[in-house]
Structure formats: C-alpha cells, structure tokens
Amino acid sequence: MFALPKSLSPLRCALWFLLALAACGPSIPREQVSRANAAYDAVAERSDAMLATLSVAERRTYMRTLVATGAAREGDIVVPTVFDPTNAAYFSSVGDPVLTASLRRGMGLVGDYFKLLVILAEGRNVDEAKGQINTLSASVAGLITVATGGAALPLAALARQLGPLLDRWGQAQNAEELRRLVLEGEPIVREQIKVMQAASTTVYETLTREPMRAARTTLADNDAARRGAFVQMAEAQVLVADYVVLLDKLADTLTALAAAVRSPGSPPALASLSASADSALIQARAAAGAIAILKAGRAP
Amino acid sequence: MSGEDARRTLNAMSEALVAQRKAATDPAVRQELAQQIVAIEDQLDALAVLNAQATAQAISAASMRLEALLATARVNPFDPLIQKAFKGAADRVVQRADAASKAFAVEEFEAVEPEAAPAPALPEATPAPAAPAPAAPPQAAAPPVPGDDGLPPIARGNTLAQLAEDYTLCWAACRIRPEKRADVEKAADSMLRGRKRYEVVSARSGTVPWQVIGIMHGLECGYSFFKHLHNGDSLAGPTTRVPPGRPPGWNGTGSWEDSAVDAVRLKFKGITAWSLPQTLLALESFNGFGYRPRGVRSPYLWSFSNLYTKGRFVADHVYDPESVSKQVGSALVLKVLEERGLWP
C-alpha cells in the first residue's frame, strides 16, 4: 500500500487510488508475444512447403486405393464408378484432402491466436474502436436533438476530449483480454500443437508412401531411379522433422508467454505514479466536466 | 493387431519379399513375388488413407476447441464502455419521447373511463398443482385472471394459439424495474460474451436464434461452457438428469457446441418460425406453465420487471406465494438485447 501525502484533495486521492489500481493491473508482455508470433511465422512458413507436397501425396495415395478396389482406369486417369460425396475432397480442385485440410486449418487457428495476441499487445484495435465511439456519439447526439427539440449536444467533441482516457481504458482492457486469452488458451493451444506434432507420423507415412511403393515395385530393378525414390523419402523426413522441431519451439514460446502473464513485472515506483497522476488529473477534470454536461442533457 | 502393428508387419513382409525377389533368378518366381509385393503395397495404401482420415479427425477435434476460444475474444475494448456510457443517453431519449406523447394525448383527448367489467370468480386452487415442468396439461377454457394493476390479464394455456396475444401484450407492458436495471444489463453482458459460440450452434441447428440459445445457456448452465445445455450436467459424460443419456453416444470428447446442437434440436423440434410470442412460449416452456393457474406471471420470463412481484415454486410441486425470484427473467434479457439492437 502507498502512504498518501496529507495535502491531497479528495479528487486527487481518488485518482491516485485508481492509478495505483491500474498500475498494479495486468501489464502486457509484448516481447514474449512478439517472440511467440515470430515462432509461429517460422513454423507456418516451413509447414506450407510440407502441406503443399502432402496434398498431392494424399490424393495420389487415395487414387491408388480406388484402382485396387476396381475403379475404372484409362492409363493414368482413374475415375470412381460411384461418386461418394464424403470423399469429394480427394477430387476437388478447390480444397485439400482431409489430412492436409485439417493440418492447414489447425495451423491457421494457431496463427489467428497469436495474431490476436499481437493486436491486443500493440493496441492496434484501440484507434478503430475509438472511431466507433465517435460515430456512435454523433448518432446519440442526433437522437437527443430530435427528442428535446433543442440544440445538438457536442457529443462528438466531448468524445474526442475523452480521447487520452479512452486510450488508457482501451489499453487496460486489451491487457486484461490478452491475459485471459493466454491463461485460458495455453492448454488449448498446447493441445493443438501436440496433436499436430503427433500427426507427423501420419504425414511422413503419406509423404513416403508413393516413393516407397515405387522403390519396391516399378523401380525395383532400376538402381538409379530407386535411389531417387530414397532421396525423395529422405527429403520428406527433413520436412517433417523441421515441422516437429519448430512446433516444439513454438510451444516453448507459449510457455514463456504464459509465465510472463502469470508473473507480471513489479509495480511502478511512487514517483512515476505521481507524474502520471498529475497528467491524468488534468485529463480527468476535463472529462468530468464533459460528462457533467452530458448528464445534464444540455448544450455547454 | 493395431493399425501401427499391421503397418509394421506389412512393411516387414514387403521388404522381405523385395529381398527374395532380388535374389531370385527364375523369372516366374520373380513375377510371382512382384505380384505379392504389389498386393501388400495395396494394403499399405489403404491403411495410409484410413490413418490419414483418423488423424484428420483428431486434429479437427482439437481445432474446434481452439476455434471456440477464439470466438470468445473481445477485440473491441470499448464494448462495455459504449453500452454503459451511451445507453443512458438513449434511455433518456426514450423516456422523454414517452412523456411527450403522454402529455400530447392528455391535452388533445378527454379521458374516457373504461366500463367496469364484472370480475369473474377466481378458480379454486387445484389439489395437485402443476410443477415447474415443461408442457403442463392444457387448461379448459377458464376465464383469464383479471389484472388489477392496469397490466394485461394473465391468460391460461400452454400453446401458441392460447398465449400469443398474452405474450404480445405483456411484452408491450413490460418495464424493467429501475433498481434492477443494472442486474439485467449484467445478465445480458454475460450472455453476450458467448455470442459467437451461440451463433455457431444456431447455424448448425438451422433455425434456433442465437439469442434464445444464449438465454437458455444462462438459465441451464450459468454460462459455463463445461456443461451440457440440456440441463447443466458436466460435459465429462452424457447427461444423467432429465433428459438423460444425451447426446446419444457422448464419450466426453466432444465440444460444448456438439452437445448444444443436440440440446436445441431436442428442445425446439418442429419450431421453424421464431416470432416474439413463439420465442416467449419456448422460454416459458423450459420452466413450465404452472404459474398461470395461480394468477402469477412466470418469473422465469418476467422476474425483475413490473409484471412480476412474488410467488415461485421453491421445489418440485411446492409453491410459495411469498417467495420472490432472484433470477433475471429471460424476457428482460431479450428486452435489453432489443434496446441494443441485437434482437430480433
């Protein structure tokens, strides 16, 4: 608790208390958010290459199973005798087959999560939201004019006057929301990462199915071509291994971010609180005047 | 044998046959071995497809949970501020408009005293009062209990045809008690935090409005997304209370949305049009129609408004005329949504 100087007026005391509360509220671990987002970008870039190859491999494996179960075939063109809509993804030109689609969706959602944290950490949403308040205040001012038949209240001007306080409010709300999303989201995102890592076994199997089959059958008597198939499998191994390792790094940054949210930095020094209090006091007095005018429902 | 074991075994067999074929010199033997290898590779292809589909399902299940979390994100930091700061101004506008219209009516038209209608006798309390359960048996054509407070009379019945006009009149007459306004706003705020999830359920269910789903969520689960919407039982297993065993085949791994879709489909089966009376009927049906024969409007709908004062079922079949509901009426939450332009 801070000791209050005796000379403070009640308004200043109240403001001091509010600022102390705000100062002790959640701070934004911008560095950890930035690192986590960068880690996501790294794995997303690497997985894009893997998913593009996986999409083709998945389709071709499915087509081979059609042939094995009696689908009509002319050369390398395979068509099912009956169209099953549940397998449409394997034939569609506008989407991915099921495994690739699920991995892409999972990666996309993880990306959305970290992008959202960045928006909250950097306060990119505050200006846009303030614009909405200005628009809304103009509409309400118009309504009041119609209802009272009097002069329009300068609500848009009043909202602009509240601008600096709105900035602080917005940042505080962002910090709170970021904290909530990190604490609630950590186990969910971690689970998502774990499931996508576990999928690496299946991804590897799918990527290597065709070259492995070729090495054992059509290329069995051609040493050079067979070696090419093995090179292809080795490349798949590197793709998948990179994917798993980068997901591990992403999980580590998530852990660091959650730890930073749980244990924010120590409260600011008294002197900096005082400086903030003076500046905010001026703003608060202006805002109090504006709010009084608003409540009275009359023009200033 | 597990899928993993099957793949290992088949791969080992294929490799062994490849080695045999390589060592064989007889063309016929080599041909035969090649055909056996192709047959094994066909099986491996089929297993790979099945494995990919199963893995995709596991990833999708995790993705749904992450998607649900993202749906709760509040990216406009001023939502609560806007509601509080500007709603007050909008309320004042409405009040002034109401006062102006009443003043105009008094000036321009003479007050006309309504004819005093003979008060119909109040029906005797039935020996086995209906409990707050859904679908109380339809009442006979008993006269409506007269309102002595200037409010609409309380209609009897439990069907849309019987109650539509009653709901319309009550909605028009409903005013949130000023001292309860903050509680009602808070209930609406709580409900709106899950809006995106309710919209997902609404879209999947086909017709049920997200607002009804949200109100139901508050009444049945206290807005917890770890409980079945049917009755508030834990998502860890199927429901045990009425209705039990829902959703069918539930093993605790599904999402809240999966369970909620089952709940709304079960509860609102057959309802395709959601007018105001239909919506209020659906909400009142959660708790039952047992208040109407007692001359009391259901607190489940109207608690914290001028349409409800006291009287509630404190337990199954146990009615206390002096007990007062402490829960926000669901119609009032709808009123606030209407004020905010979020309903209908």
Coordinates of C-alpha atoms in Angstrom, one line a residue, chain B:
Chain B
M1 CA -3.4 -56.2 -34.1
S2 CA -3.3 -52.4 -34.0
G3 CA -3.1 -50.3 -37.2
E4 CA 0.5 -49.5 -36.3
D5 CA 1.4 -53.1 -35.8
A6 CA -0.3 -54.0 -39.1
R7 CA 1.7 -51.4 -41.0
R8 CA 4.9 -52.6 -39.4
T9 CA 4.2 -56.2 -40.2
L10 CA 3.2 -55.5 -43.8
N11 CA 6.2 -53.3 -44.4
A12 CA 8.5 -56.0 -43.0
M13 CA 6.8 -58.6 -45.2
S14 CA 7.2 -56.3 -48.3
E15 CA 10.9 -55.7 -47.6
A16 CA 11.4 -59.5 -47.1
L17 CA 9.7 -60.2 -50.4
V18 CA 11.8 -57.5 -52.2
A19 CA 14.9 -59.1 -50.9
Q20 CA 13.7 -62.6 -52.1
R21 CA 12.9 -61.3 -55.5
K22 CA 16.2 -59.6 -55.8
A23 CA 17.9 -62.9 -55.0
A24 CA 15.7 -65.0 -57.3
T25 CA 16.8 -65.9 -60.8
D26 CA 13.7 -67.7 -62.1
P27 CA 11.6 -65.1 -64.0
A28 CA 8.4 -66.9 -63.0
V29 CA 9.3 -66.8 -59.3
R30 CA 10.3 -63.1 -59.6
Q31 CA 7.0 -62.4 -61.3
E32 CA 5.1 -64.2 -58.6
L33 CA 7.0 -62.3 -55.9
A34 CA 6.4 -59.0 -57.6
Q35 CA 2.6 -59.6 -57.6
Q36 CA 2.7 -60.5 -53.9
I37 CA 4.6 -57.2 -53.2
V38 CA 2.0 -55.2 -55.1
A39 CA -0.8 -56.8 -53.1
I40 CA 0.9 -55.8 -49.8
E41 CA 1.6 -52.3 -51.1
D42 CA -2.1 -52.0 -52.0
Q43 CA -3.0 -52.9 -48.4
L44 CA -0.4 -50.4 -47.1
D45 CA -2.0 -47.7 -49.3
A46 CA -5.4 -48.5 -47.9
L47 CA -4.1 -48.3 -44.3
A48 CA -2.4 -45.0 -45.1
V49 CA -5.7 -43.5 -46.3
L50 CA -7.6 -44.7 -43.2
N51 CA -4.8 -43.5 -40.9
A52 CA -4.9 -40.1 -42.6
Q53 CA -8.6 -39.8 -42.1
A54 CA -8.4 -40.8 -38.4
T55 CA -5.6 -38.3 -37.8
A56 CA -7.6 -35.6 -39.5
Q57 CA -10.5 -36.2 -37.1
A58 CA -8.2 -35.9 -34.1
I59 CA -6.8 -32.6 -35.3
S60 CA -10.2 -31.3 -36.1
A61 CA -11.4 -32.1 -32.6
A62 CA -8.6 -30.0 -31.1
S63 CA -9.2 -27.3 -33.7
M64 CA -12.8 -26.9 -32.6
R65 CA -11.8 -26.2 -29.1
L66 CA -9.3 -23.6 -30.2
E67 CA -11.9 -22.1 -32.6
A68 CA -14.4 -21.9 -29.7
L69 CA -11.8 -20.0 -27.6
L70 CA -11.1 -17.5 -30.4
A71 CA -14.8 -17.0 -30.8
T72 CA -14.9 -15.5 -27.2
A73 CA -12.2 -13.0 -28.0
R74 CA -13.2 -9.4 -27.3
V75 CA -11.4 -7.3 -29.8
N76 CA -13.4 -4.1 -29.2
P77 CA -12.1 -2.9 -25.8
F78 CA -14.9 -0.3 -25.5
D79 CA -17.9 -2.6 -25.8
P80 CA -18.8 -2.3 -22.1
L81 CA -18.0 1.4 -22.0
I82 CA -20.2 2.1 -25.0
Q83 CA -23.1 0.2 -23.5
K84 CA -22.9 2.0 -20.2
A85 CA -22.0 5.5 -21.4
F86 CA -24.3 5.8 -24.3
K87 CA -27.1 3.6 -23.3
G88 CA -28.0 6.0 -20.5
A89 CA -28.4 8.8 -23.1
A90 CA -30.6 6.6 -25.3
D91 CA -32.8 5.7 -22.3
R92 CA -33.3 9.4 -21.6
V93 CA -34.3 10.0 -25.1
V94 CA -36.9 7.2 -24.9
Q95 CA -38.3 8.5 -21.6
R96 CA -38.6 12.0 -22.9
A97 CA -40.4 10.7 -26.0
D98 CA -42.8 8.7 -23.9
A99 CA -43.5 11.7 -21.6
A100 CA -44.1 13.9 -24.6
S101 CA -46.5 11.5 -26.2
K102 CA -48.5 11.1 -23.0
A103 CA -48.7 14.8 -22.5
F104 CA -50.0 15.2 -26.0
A105 CA -52.6 12.5 -25.5
V106 CA -53.9 14.2 -22.3
E107 CA -54.2 17.6 -23.9
E108 CA -55.9 16.5 -27.1
F109 CA -58.3 13.9 -25.9
E110 CA -60.8 13.7 -23.0
A111 CA -60.0 10.8 -20.6
V112 CA -62.6 8.1 -21.2
E113 CA -63.4 5.9 -18.1
P114 CA -63.5 2.2 -19.1
E115 CA -66.7 0.4 -18.3
A116 CA -66.3 -1.6 -15.0
A117 CA -66.4 -5.2 -16.1
P118 CA -67.8 -7.8 -13.7
A119 CA -64.9 -9.5 -12.0
P120 CA -65.0 -13.3 -12.9
A121 CA -64.7 -15.6 -9.9
L122 CA -61.1 -16.8 -9.3
P123 CA -60.8 -20.6 -9.9
E124 CA -60.2 -22.7 -6.8
A125 CA -56.6 -23.9 -6.3
T126 CA -56.4 -27.4 -7.7
P127 CA -55.4 -30.1 -5.2
A128 CA -52.4 -31.2 -7.4
P129 CA -50.8 -28.0 -8.7
A130 CA -48.7 -28.3 -11.8
A131 CA -44.9 -28.4 -11.1
P132 CA -42.5 -26.2 -12.9
A133 CA -42.0 -28.9 -15.6
P134 CA -42.5 -28.5 -19.3
A135 CA -45.8 -29.0 -21.0
A136 CA -48.4 -28.7 -18.2
P137 CA -51.7 -30.3 -19.4
P138 CA -53.8 -27.8 -21.4
Q139 CA -56.3 -25.9 -19.4
A140 CA -60.0 -25.8 -20.2
A141 CA -61.5 -22.6 -21.4
A142 CA -61.3 -20.9 -18.0
P143 CA -61.7 -17.1 -17.9
P144 CA -58.5 -15.2 -17.6
V145 CA -57.5 -13.8 -14.2
P146 CA -58.2 -10.1 -14.3
G147 CA -55.3 -7.7 -13.9
D148 CA -56.0 -5.2 -11.1
D149 CA -52.8 -3.2 -11.7
G150 CA -53.5 -1.9 -15.2
L151 CA -51.5 -4.7 -16.7
P152 CA -52.8 -7.3 -19.2
P153 CA -54.8 -10.1 -17.6
I154 CA -52.9 -13.3 -17.1
A155 CA -54.0 -15.8 -19.8
R156 CA -54.3 -19.5 -19.3
G157 CA -53.0 -22.2 -21.6
N158 CA -49.7 -23.6 -22.9
T159 CA -50.0 -23.3 -26.7
L160 CA -49.1 -20.6 -29.0
A161 CA -52.7 -20.1 -30.1
Q162 CA -53.8 -19.7 -26.5
L163 CA -50.9 -17.4 -25.4
A164 CA -49.8 -15.4 -28.4
E165 CA -51.8 -12.3 -27.6
D166 CA -50.9 -12.5 -23.9
Y167 CA -47.2 -12.5 -24.8
T168 CA -47.6 -9.6 -27.1
L169 CA -49.5 -7.5 -24.5
C170 CA -47.0 -8.4 -21.8
W171 CA -44.1 -7.5 -23.9
A172 CA -45.5 -4.1 -24.7
A173 CA -46.3 -3.5 -21.0
C174 CA -43.1 -4.8 -19.6
R175 CA -40.8 -2.3 -17.9
I176 CA -37.5 -3.3 -16.2
R177 CA -37.6 -2.2 -12.6
P178 CA -35.2 0.7 -12.2
E179 CA -33.5 -0.7 -9.2
K180 CA -32.9 -4.0 -11.1
R181 CA -31.7 -2.4 -14.4
A182 CA -28.0 -3.0 -13.5
D183 CA -28.6 -6.7 -12.8
V184 CA -30.5 -7.2 -16.1
E185 CA -27.8 -5.4 -18.0
K186 CA -25.2 -7.5 -16.4
A187 CA -27.1 -10.7 -17.3
A188 CA -27.2 -9.5 -20.9
D189 CA -23.5 -8.7 -20.9
S190 CA -22.8 -12.2 -19.5
M191 CA -24.8 -13.7 -22.2
L192 CA -23.2 -11.7 -25.0
R193 CA -19.7 -12.9 -24.1
G194 CA -20.6 -16.2 -25.6
R195 CA -22.4 -14.8 -28.6
K196 CA -20.2 -16.2 -31.3
R197 CA -20.5 -19.7 -29.8
Y198 CA -24.2 -19.4 -29.8
E199 CA -24.2 -18.3 -33.4
V200 CA -22.2 -21.4 -34.3
V201 CA -24.8 -23.5 -32.6
S202 CA -27.6 -21.5 -34.2
A203 CA -26.1 -22.1 -37.7
R204 CA -25.7 -25.8 -37.1
S205 CA -29.2 -26.2 -35.6
G206 CA -30.8 -24.5 -38.6
T207 CA -33.4 -22.2 -37.1
V208 CA -33.0 -21.6 -33.4
P209 CA -32.0 -17.9 -32.8
W210 CA -28.6 -17.5 -31.1
Q211 CA -30.3 -15.2 -28.5
V212 CA -32.6 -18.0 -27.4
I213 CA -29.6 -20.3 -27.1
G214 CA -27.7 -17.7 -25.1
I215 CA -30.6 -17.2 -22.7
M216 CA -31.0 -20.9 -22.4
H217 CA -27.3 -21.2 -21.6
G218 CA -27.6 -18.8 -18.8
L219 CA -30.6 -20.4 -17.3
E220 CA -29.4 -24.0 -17.6
C221 CA -25.7 -23.7 -17.2
G222 CA -24.9 -20.3 -15.6
Y223 CA -23.0 -19.6 -18.9
S224 CA -20.5 -22.3 -18.2
F225 CA -19.2 -23.9 -21.4
F226 CA -18.3 -27.1 -19.5
K227 CA -21.9 -28.1 -19.0
H228 CA -24.5 -29.7 -21.2
L229 CA -27.0 -27.1 -22.5
H230 CA -29.8 -29.7 -21.9
N231 CA -29.7 -29.4 -18.1
G232 CA -26.3 -28.1 -16.8
D233 CA -24.8 -31.6 -16.3
S234 CA -21.0 -31.8 -16.8
L235 CA -19.7 -32.4 -20.3
A236 CA -17.4 -35.1 -19.0
G237 CA -20.1 -37.7 -19.7
P238 CA -23.6 -37.9 -21.1
T239 CA -26.4 -36.2 -19.2
T240 CA -27.7 -38.0 -16.1
R241 CA -30.6 -35.8 -15.2
V242 CA -33.6 -35.2 -17.4
P243 CA -33.2 -35.6 -20.3
P244 CA -30.7 -38.5 -19.5
G245 CA -28.2 -40.0 -21.9
R246 CA -27.8 -37.0 -24.2
P247 CA -26.2 -36.5 -26.6
P248 CA -26.5 -40.1 -27.8
G249 CA -23.1 -41.8 -27.9
W250 CA -21.5 -39.0 -25.9
N251 CA -18.0 -40.0 -24.6
G252 CA -16.8 -36.7 -23.1
T253 CA -14.5 -35.7 -26.0
G254 CA -17.0 -33.6 -28.0
S255 CA -17.2 -29.8 -27.8
W256 CA -19.8 -27.8 -26.0
E257 CA -21.2 -26.8 -29.4
D258 CA -21.7 -30.5 -30.3
S259 CA -23.8 -31.1 -27.2
A260 CA -25.6 -27.8 -27.6
V261 CA -26.8 -28.6 -31.1
D262 CA -28.3 -31.8 -29.7
A263 CA -30.0 -29.9 -26.9
V264 CA -31.6 -27.3 -29.1
R265 CA -32.7 -29.8 -31.7
L266 CA -34.3 -31.8 -29.0
K267 CA -35.9 -28.9 -27.2
F268 CA -37.2 -26.9 -30.1
K269 CA -38.0 -29.7 -32.5
G270 CA -40.6 -28.6 -35.1
I271 CA -40.2 -24.8 -34.5
T272 CA -39.3 -23.1 -37.7
A273 CA -40.6 -19.6 -37.2
W274 CA -39.4 -17.6 -34.2
S275 CA -41.9 -14.7 -33.7
L276 CA -41.9 -12.9 -30.4
P277 CA -44.8 -15.0 -29.0
Q278 CA -43.1 -18.2 -30.1
T279 CA -39.9 -17.1 -28.5
L280 CA -41.5 -16.3 -25.2
L281 CA -43.5 -19.5 -25.3
A282 CA -40.3 -21.5 -25.8
L283 CA -38.6 -19.8 -22.9
E284 CA -41.6 -20.2 -20.6
S285 CA -41.9 -23.8 -21.6
F286 CA -38.5 -24.5 -20.0
N287 CA -39.9 -23.9 -16.6
G288 CA -43.5 -24.9 -17.2
F289 CA -46.8 -23.1 -17.2
G290 CA -47.7 -23.8 -13.6
Y291 CA -47.7 -20.2 -12.6
R292 CA -50.6 -19.2 -14.8
P293 CA -53.3 -21.1 -12.8
R294 CA -52.1 -19.3 -9.7
G295 CA -52.6 -15.9 -11.2
V296 CA -48.9 -15.2 -11.4
R297 CA -46.8 -14.4 -14.4
S298 CA -43.8 -16.7 -14.7
P299 CA -40.7 -15.3 -13.0
Y300 CA -38.7 -17.3 -15.5
L301 CA -39.8 -14.7 -18.0
W302 CA -40.7 -11.6 -16.1
S303 CA -38.7 -11.5 -12.8
F304 CA -37.3 -8.1 -12.2
S305 CA -40.0 -6.4 -14.2
N306 CA -43.3 -4.7 -13.4
L307 CA -45.1 -7.9 -14.5
Y308 CA -43.9 -10.0 -11.6
T309 CA -43.8 -9.3 -7.8
K310 CA -43.7 -12.6 -5.9
G311 CA -44.6 -16.2 -5.9
R312 CA -42.4 -19.1 -7.1
F313 CA -42.0 -22.9 -6.9
V314 CA -39.3 -23.4 -4.3
A315 CA -39.2 -27.2 -5.1
D316 CA -41.0 -29.6 -7.3
H317 CA -44.7 -29.2 -6.7
V318 CA -44.1 -26.8 -3.8
Y319 CA -45.4 -23.3 -4.4
D320 CA -44.6 -20.4 -2.0
P321 CA -46.7 -17.4 -2.8
E322 CA -44.4 -15.1 -0.7
S323 CA -41.1 -16.3 -2.1
V324 CA -39.5 -13.9 -4.6
S325 CA -37.4 -15.0 -7.6
K326 CA -33.9 -13.7 -7.5
Q327 CA -33.1 -14.6 -11.1
V328 CA -33.3 -12.2 -14.0
G329 CA -36.3 -13.0 -16.2
S330 CA -35.4 -14.3 -19.6
A331 CA -37.8 -11.9 -21.4
L332 CA -35.9 -9.0 -19.7
V333 CA -32.6 -10.1 -21.2
L334 CA -34.4 -10.1 -24.6
K335 CA -35.6 -6.6 -23.8
V336 CA -32.1 -5.4 -23.3
L337 CA -31.0 -7.1 -26.5
E338 CA -33.8 -5.3 -28.3
E339 CA -32.6 -2.0 -26.8
R340 CA -29.1 -2.7 -28.0
G341 CA -30.3 -3.6 -31.5
L342 CA -29.4 -7.2 -31.1
W343 CA -32.9 -8.7 -31.3
P344 CA -34.9 -9.6 -33.2

